[in-house]
Amino acid sequence: MNAPVHLSNVCKSYGAREAVHDVSFALEAATVVGLVGHNGAGKTTIMKMMLGLVRPGSGRLRILGEDPAAGQFSARARLGFLPEAIAFSGSLTGRETLSFFARLKRQPRKAVGDLLERVGLAAAADRRVDGYSKGMRQRLGLAQALLGAPQVLLLDEPTTGLDPELRAEFYKILSDLRATGATVLMSSHALAELEGRVDRIIVMHEGAKVADGGLESLRRSSGAPTRIGLALRVPAQDVIGRCAPFAARALGEATIEINVGPQEKIAALRMATGLGDVVADIDIAPPTLDEIYVGFLRRRSIAP
């Protein structure tokens, strides 16, 4: 219970539809956690409960030691939130918009300029928001979420509308926040970009948590295959028969791909190196986060 975020057996229903079912997890300080799942998986509902905007039907939830469902909101000043679709008044400038949120959080005026600089909006600070692009609005939303150096930061699809350079800068900001001890929970459909940028991944499906852990542990437990590519000095068809008992397929005239599970990887590599001089190169591609996600869903769909 000392974790900044703690959910225990939390459920939430809307009529006959159960949006969140018996979800439990704790988020430690100085961590960045990815919350992944398809539309309707329960990600946004979980964040709304953490913010106190929605009451759980059952279970227990604590944010910075408080119960948001009970109206305990003193932790709000230490909580930042960026919704998936954020709306600003188009008639205000970026600086005026952020100044409004700064007053709400009782932050000094200096914080406004610093944050606009940090998210790359200093040059557009005095332009009206209705002239901002989608990516610029997203950066302004991130700036308001960062007001007050939050201890817990909730981000719902935060990189929507950002180009690759701005995505890289966004993840640099998250890394800096982690270094200060902040806890970051971000939902995302862009699974590939989370690889190497989050400490832990929670996989949601139809309101339930189906997996939770670091990327390497999820790779081992998802059942998603590792791809081993062999570049050959001879035609692929001359070598495929020597790859048994592993299933191999030719990708080109002199290239073979072997897909193996986590427990077969070492044995498959021994087999590949045992082929001798016919192998010019070996490439190992572990499962991507997208493949891990699909692996867990496939396992869930065939579970009794």
Tab-separated table of C-alpha atoms in Angstrom:
chain	number	residue	atom	x	y	z
A	1	MET	CA	0.000	0.000	0.000
A	2	ASN	CA	3.043	2.356	0.019
A	3	ALA	CA	2.962	2.521	-3.789
A	4	PRO	CA	1.723	5.866	-5.192
A	5	VAL	CA	-0.967	4.012	-7.152
A	6	HIS	CA	-2.758	0.929	-5.859
A	7	LEU	CA	-5.817	-0.821	-7.327
A	8	SER	CA	-7.277	-3.899	-5.650
A	9	ASN	CA	-10.033	-5.981	-7.285
A	10	VAL	CA	-11.558	-2.933	-8.965
A	11	CYS	CA	-14.717	-3.400	-11.023
A	12	LYS	CA	-16.890	-0.947	-12.951
A	13	SER	CA	-20.067	-1.578	-14.937
A	14	TYR	CA	-22.220	0.636	-17.129
A	15	GLY	CA	-25.602	-1.023	-17.063
A	16	ALA	CA	-25.166	-4.604	-18.231
A	17	ARG	CA	-21.714	-3.925	-19.674
A	18	GLU	CA	-18.753	-4.584	-17.409
A	19	ALA	CA	-16.085	-2.075	-18.453
A	20	VAL	CA	-13.491	-3.138	-15.843
A	21	HIS	CA	-13.437	-6.558	-14.192
A	22	ASP	CA	-11.457	-7.387	-11.033
A	23	VAL	CA	-8.343	-5.381	-11.915
A	24	SER	CA	-5.491	-5.186	-9.413
A	25	PHE	CA	-2.068	-3.587	-9.756
A	26	ALA	CA	0.314	-1.277	-7.922
A	27	LEU	CA	2.543	1.313	-9.561
A	28	GLU	CA	5.796	2.175	-7.863
A	29	ALA	CA	7.555	5.527	-7.804
A	30	ALA	CA	10.091	6.313	-10.538
A	31	THR	CA	8.461	4.057	-13.119
A	32	VAL	CA	6.877	4.526	-16.542
A	33	VAL	CA	4.136	1.960	-17.205
A	34	GLY	CA	2.350	1.300	-20.490
A	35	LEU	CA	-1.359	0.409	-20.364
A	36	VAL	CA	-2.221	-1.302	-23.646
A	37	GLY	CA	-5.355	-2.791	-25.140
A	38	HIS	CA	-7.888	-2.324	-27.925
A	39	ASN	CA	-10.679	0.265	-27.849
A	40	GLY	CA	-13.089	-0.704	-25.087
A	41	ALA	CA	-10.470	-2.679	-23.157
A	42	GLY	CA	-11.042	-0.544	-20.035
A	43	LYS	CA	-7.971	1.716	-20.170
A	44	THR	CA	-9.771	5.069	-20.098
A	45	THR	CA	-12.249	3.883	-17.452
A	46	ILE	CA	-9.343	2.934	-15.189
A	47	MET	CA	-7.845	6.397	-15.583
A	48	LYS	CA	-11.172	8.084	-14.896
A	49	MET	CA	-11.506	6.099	-11.665
A	50	MET	CA	-7.984	7.110	-10.683
A	51	LEU	CA	-8.964	10.750	-11.228
A	52	GLY	CA	-12.156	10.440	-9.202
A	53	LEU	CA	-14.315	11.206	-12.249
A	54	VAL	CA	-15.923	7.740	-12.103
A	55	ARG	CA	-16.652	5.699	-8.994
A	56	PRO	CA	-15.709	1.998	-9.030
A	57	GLY	CA	-18.571	-0.421	-8.533
A	58	SER	CA	-16.442	-2.476	-6.164
A	59	GLY	CA	-12.850	-2.890	-5.080
A	60	ARG	CA	-10.374	-0.449	-3.611
A	61	LEU	CA	-8.337	2.289	-5.220
A	62	ARG	CA	-5.705	4.589	-3.694
A	63	ILE	CA	-3.825	7.441	-5.380
A	64	LEU	CA	-1.035	8.985	-3.295
A	65	GLY	CA	-2.674	7.502	-0.209
A	66	GLU	CA	-6.139	8.903	-0.947
A	67	ASP	CA	-9.409	7.445	-2.207
A	68	PRO	CA	-10.581	9.611	-5.125
A	69	ALA	CA	-14.031	7.963	-5.033
A	70	ALA	CA	-14.535	9.303	-1.496
A	71	GLY	CA	-13.868	12.886	-2.531
A	72	GLN	CA	-10.369	13.002	-1.060
A	73	PHE	CA	-8.793	15.425	-3.499
A	74	SER	CA	-5.806	16.957	-1.687
A	75	ALA	CA	-3.587	14.807	-3.908
A	76	ARG	CA	-4.978	16.508	-7.034
A	77	ALA	CA	-2.211	19.121	-6.919
A	78	ARG	CA	0.306	16.277	-7.280
A	79	LEU	CA	-1.592	14.558	-10.108
A	80	GLY	CA	-1.298	15.383	-13.803
A	81	PHE	CA	-3.630	14.195	-16.563
A	82	LEU	CA	-3.624	14.406	-20.346
A	83	PRO	CA	-6.876	13.094	-21.881
A	84	GLU	CA	-6.986	11.519	-25.316
A	85	ALA	CA	-9.109	14.331	-26.760
A	86	ILE	CA	-8.254	17.590	-25.027
A	87	ALA	CA	-10.248	20.756	-25.825
A	88	PHE	CA	-8.990	24.312	-25.396
A	89	SER	CA	-10.611	27.660	-26.072
A	90	GLY	CA	-9.492	28.690	-29.535
A	91	SER	CA	-9.745	32.385	-28.672
A	92	LEU	CA	-6.944	32.205	-26.073
A	93	THR	CA	-3.258	32.086	-26.819
A	94	GLY	CA	-1.118	29.152	-25.716
A	95	ARG	CA	0.370	31.292	-22.954
A	96	GLU	CA	-3.071	32.443	-21.749
A	97	THR	CA	-4.364	28.870	-21.788
A	98	LEU	CA	-1.482	27.520	-19.744
A	99	SER	CA	-1.664	30.519	-17.381
A	100	PHE	CA	-5.313	29.646	-16.682
A	101	PHE	CA	-4.393	26.086	-15.720
A	102	ALA	CA	-1.436	27.361	-13.696
A	103	ARG	CA	-3.766	29.539	-11.609
A	104	LEU	CA	-6.007	26.533	-10.999
A	105	LYS	CA	-3.006	24.590	-9.697
A	106	ARG	CA	-1.602	27.640	-7.882
A	107	GLN	CA	1.617	27.517	-9.837
A	108	PRO	CA	3.869	30.556	-10.367
A	109	ARG	CA	3.790	32.510	-13.633
A	110	LYS	CA	7.380	31.504	-14.374
A	111	ALA	CA	6.263	27.867	-14.707
A	112	VAL	CA	4.215	28.795	-17.785
A	113	GLY	CA	7.142	30.039	-19.857
A	114	ASP	CA	9.385	27.203	-18.735
A	115	LEU	CA	6.850	24.545	-19.726
A	116	LEU	CA	6.052	26.137	-23.084
A	117	GLU	CA	9.779	26.058	-23.807
A	118	ARG	CA	10.028	22.471	-22.622
A	119	VAL	CA	7.307	21.207	-24.995
A	120	GLY	CA	8.558	23.241	-27.948
A	121	LEU	CA	5.835	25.909	-28.017
A	122	ALA	CA	7.822	28.971	-26.938
A	123	ALA	CA	7.758	30.470	-30.446
A	124	ALA	CA	3.980	29.963	-30.706
A	125	ALA	CA	3.146	30.934	-27.121
A	126	ASP	CA	1.352	34.161	-28.107
A	127	ARG	CA	-0.567	32.716	-31.035
A	128	ARG	CA	-4.238	31.845	-30.626
A	129	VAL	CA	-4.902	28.167	-30.042
A	130	ASP	CA	-7.381	27.971	-32.932
A	131	GLY	CA	-4.361	28.379	-35.209
A	132	TYR	CA	-2.509	25.444	-33.607
A	133	SER	CA	-2.083	22.149	-35.385
A	134	LYS	CA	-3.240	18.930	-33.728
A	135	GLY	CA	0.306	18.175	-32.637
A	136	MET	CA	0.701	21.643	-31.130
A	137	ARG	CA	-2.522	21.227	-29.165
A	138	GLN	CA	-1.245	17.897	-27.910
A	139	ARG	CA	1.978	19.539	-26.728
A	140	LEU	CA	-0.021	22.252	-24.972
A	141	GLY	CA	-2.034	19.520	-23.276
A	142	LEU	CA	1.159	17.866	-22.123
A	143	ALA	CA	2.375	21.185	-20.722
A	144	GLN	CA	-0.783	21.575	-18.603
A	145	ALA	CA	-0.396	17.983	-17.365
A	146	LEU	CA	3.165	18.772	-16.251
A	147	LEU	CA	2.195	21.816	-14.187
A	148	GLY	CA	3.274	21.441	-10.588
A	149	ALA	CA	5.805	18.647	-11.276
A	150	PRO	CA	3.202	15.906	-10.634
A	151	GLN	CA	4.098	12.814	-8.628
A	152	VAL	CA	1.594	10.766	-10.637
A	153	LEU	CA	1.038	11.472	-14.337
A	154	LEU	CA	-1.790	9.851	-16.305
A	155	LEU	CA	-1.525	10.057	-20.090
A	156	ASP	CA	-4.269	8.782	-22.407
A	157	GLU	CA	-2.892	8.252	-25.942
A	158	PRO	CA	-0.384	11.096	-25.418
A	159	THR	CA	1.590	10.878	-28.678
A	160	THR	CA	-1.427	11.284	-30.984
A	161	GLY	CA	-0.592	13.910	-33.576
A	162	LEU	CA	3.120	14.123	-32.742
A	163	ASP	CA	5.740	13.669	-35.450
A	164	PRO	CA	8.716	11.336	-34.812
A	165	GLU	CA	10.978	14.139	-33.556
A	166	LEU	CA	8.378	15.357	-31.076
A	167	ARG	CA	7.666	11.783	-29.956
A	168	ALA	CA	11.353	11.397	-29.124
A	169	GLU	CA	11.268	14.643	-27.134
A	170	PHE	CA	8.090	13.514	-25.365
A	171	TYR	CA	9.755	10.297	-24.194
A	172	LYS	CA	12.785	12.311	-23.076
A	173	ILE	CA	10.417	14.304	-20.839
A	174	LEU	CA	9.011	11.062	-19.415
A	175	SER	CA	12.542	9.832	-18.720
A	176	ASP	CA	13.286	13.065	-16.862
A	177	LEU	CA	10.100	12.660	-14.819
A	178	ARG	CA	11.053	9.100	-13.912
A	179	ALA	CA	14.415	10.396	-12.691
A	180	THR	CA	12.621	12.764	-10.295
A	181	GLY	CA	10.654	9.850	-8.784
A	182	ALA	CA	7.382	10.393	-10.645
A	183	THR	CA	4.983	7.564	-11.508
A	184	VAL	CA	3.731	7.653	-15.113
A	185	LEU	CA	0.862	5.568	-16.493
A	186	MET	CA	0.245	5.968	-20.210
A	187	SER	CA	-2.231	4.199	-22.452
A	188	SER	CA	-1.328	3.763	-26.077
A	189	HIS	CA	-2.326	2.036	-29.293
A	190	ALA	CA	1.144	2.705	-30.720
A	191	LEU	CA	2.629	-0.404	-29.169
A	192	ALA	CA	5.857	-0.408	-31.192
A	193	GLU	CA	6.953	2.961	-29.847
A	194	LEU	CA	6.637	1.792	-26.225
A	195	GLU	CA	9.417	-0.775	-26.646
A	196	GLY	CA	12.476	0.293	-24.709
A	197	ARG	CA	10.660	3.319	-23.288
A	198	VAL	CA	8.554	1.846	-20.490
A	199	ASP	CA	9.574	-0.174	-17.445
A	200	ARG	CA	6.475	-2.323	-17.412
A	201	ILE	CA	3.440	-3.138	-19.537
A	202	ILE	CA	-0.105	-3.941	-18.394
A	203	VAL	CA	-2.212	-5.642	-21.065
A	204	MET	CA	-5.996	-5.173	-20.904
A	205	HIS	CA	-8.631	-7.123	-22.812
A	206	GLU	CA	-12.403	-6.711	-22.453
A	207	GLY	CA	-12.010	-5.012	-19.082
A	208	ALA	CA	-9.674	-7.591	-17.561
A	209	LYS	CA	-5.936	-7.517	-16.981
A	210	VAL	CA	-4.483	-10.391	-19.004
A	211	ALA	CA	-0.756	-9.722	-18.564
A	212	ASP	CA	1.526	-7.551	-16.468
A	213	GLY	CA	5.303	-7.332	-16.408
A	214	GLY	CA	8.507	-6.182	-18.053
A	215	LEU	CA	8.927	-6.627	-21.785
A	216	GLU	CA	11.293	-9.597	-21.508
A	217	SER	CA	9.041	-11.509	-19.101
A	218	LEU	CA	6.048	-10.855	-21.352
A	219	ARG	CA	7.994	-12.152	-24.340
A	220	ARG	CA	8.657	-15.406	-22.500
A	221	SER	CA	5.092	-15.884	-21.287
A	222	SER	CA	3.101	-14.713	-24.331
A	223	GLY	CA	4.031	-17.639	-26.549
A	224	ALA	CA	4.868	-15.213	-29.388
A	225	PRO	CA	7.619	-16.660	-31.604
A	226	THR	CA	11.176	-15.449	-32.057
A	227	ARG	CA	12.193	-15.160	-35.713
A	228	ILE	CA	15.609	-16.502	-36.646
A	229	GLY	CA	16.755	-15.495	-40.124
A	230	LEU	CA	19.547	-17.343	-41.927
A	231	ALA	CA	21.384	-15.729	-44.838
A	232	LEU	CA	22.891	-18.561	-46.877
A	233	ARG	CA	25.719	-19.064	-49.332
A	234	VAL	CA	23.712	-21.763	-51.122
A	235	PRO	CA	20.086	-21.986	-52.325
A	236	ALA	CA	17.554	-22.050	-49.475
A	237	GLN	CA	15.921	-25.215	-50.811
A	238	ASP	CA	19.211	-27.097	-50.295
A	239	VAL	CA	19.160	-26.293	-46.553
A	240	ILE	CA	15.509	-26.305	-45.443
A	241	GLY	CA	15.482	-30.080	-44.971
A	242	ARG	CA	18.462	-29.811	-42.601
A	243	CYS	CA	16.549	-27.467	-40.213
A	244	ALA	CA	14.379	-30.237	-38.745
A	245	PRO	CA	12.756	-30.516	-36.270
A	246	PHE	CA	12.138	-26.757	-36.625
A	247	ALA	CA	9.707	-25.460	-39.222
A	248	ALA	CA	11.632	-23.369	-41.741
A	249	ARG	CA	10.497	-21.440	-44.785
A	250	ALA	CA	12.363	-19.778	-47.622
A	251	LEU	CA	12.036	-15.984	-47.708
A	252	GLY	CA	14.193	-15.640	-50.786
A	253	GLU	CA	16.566	-17.576	-52.979
A	254	ALA	CA	19.170	-17.782	-50.194
A	255	THR	CA	17.280	-16.768	-47.043
A	256	ILE	CA	15.464	-18.929	-44.500
A	257	GLU	CA	13.263	-17.914	-41.576
A	258	ILE	CA	12.630	-20.149	-38.553
A	259	ASN	CA	9.933	-19.261	-36.001
A	260	VAL	CA	10.475	-20.766	-32.546
A	261	GLY	CA	8.960	-20.446	-29.094
A	262	PRO	CA	10.911	-19.165	-26.075
A	263	GLN	CA	11.930	-22.650	-24.968
A	264	GLU	CA	13.204	-23.619	-28.427
A	265	LYS	CA	15.361	-20.589	-29.178
A	266	ILE	CA	18.690	-21.929	-27.874
A	267	ALA	CA	18.222	-25.310	-29.556
A	268	ALA	CA	17.359	-23.597	-32.857
A	269	LEU	CA	20.496	-21.462	-32.666
A	270	ARG	CA	22.611	-24.566	-32.030
A	271	MET	CA	21.051	-26.170	-35.091
A	272	ALA	CA	21.725	-23.031	-37.191
A	273	THR	CA	25.377	-22.760	-36.180
A	274	GLY	CA	25.741	-26.491	-36.785
A	275	LEU	CA	24.932	-25.943	-40.471
A	276	GLY	CA	28.496	-24.718	-40.874
A	277	ASP	CA	29.855	-22.583	-43.704
A	278	VAL	CA	26.596	-22.574	-45.692
A	279	VAL	CA	25.338	-19.917	-43.234
A	280	ALA	CA	26.664	-16.433	-44.037
A	281	ASP	CA	24.785	-14.599	-41.283
A	282	ILE	CA	22.214	-15.136	-38.524
A	283	ASP	CA	19.645	-12.528	-37.518
A	284	ILE	CA	17.526	-12.884	-34.349
A	285	ALA	CA	14.318	-10.837	-34.038
A	286	PRO	CA	12.510	-11.195	-30.691
A	287	PRO	CA	8.719	-10.749	-30.639
A	288	THR	CA	7.578	-7.152	-30.960
A	289	LEU	CA	5.128	-5.699	-28.461
A	290	ASP	CA	2.393	-5.973	-31.090
A	291	GLU	CA	3.127	-9.698	-31.467
A	292	ILE	CA	3.223	-10.154	-27.684
A	293	TYR	CA	-0.178	-8.488	-27.393
A	294	VAL	CA	-1.657	-10.707	-30.095
A	295	GLY	CA	-0.080	-13.742	-28.397
A	296	PHE	CA	-1.822	-13.020	-25.113
A	297	LEU	CA	-5.166	-12.427	-26.819
A	298	ARG	CA	-4.814	-15.670	-28.774
A	299	ARG	CA	-4.028	-17.603	-25.589
A	300	ARG	CA	-7.022	-16.025	-23.856
A	301	SER	CA	-9.368	-16.857	-26.730
A	302	ILE	CA	-8.484	-20.571	-26.623
A	303	ALA	CA	-8.423	-20.864	-22.826
A	304	PRO	CA	-11.073	-23.232	-21.456
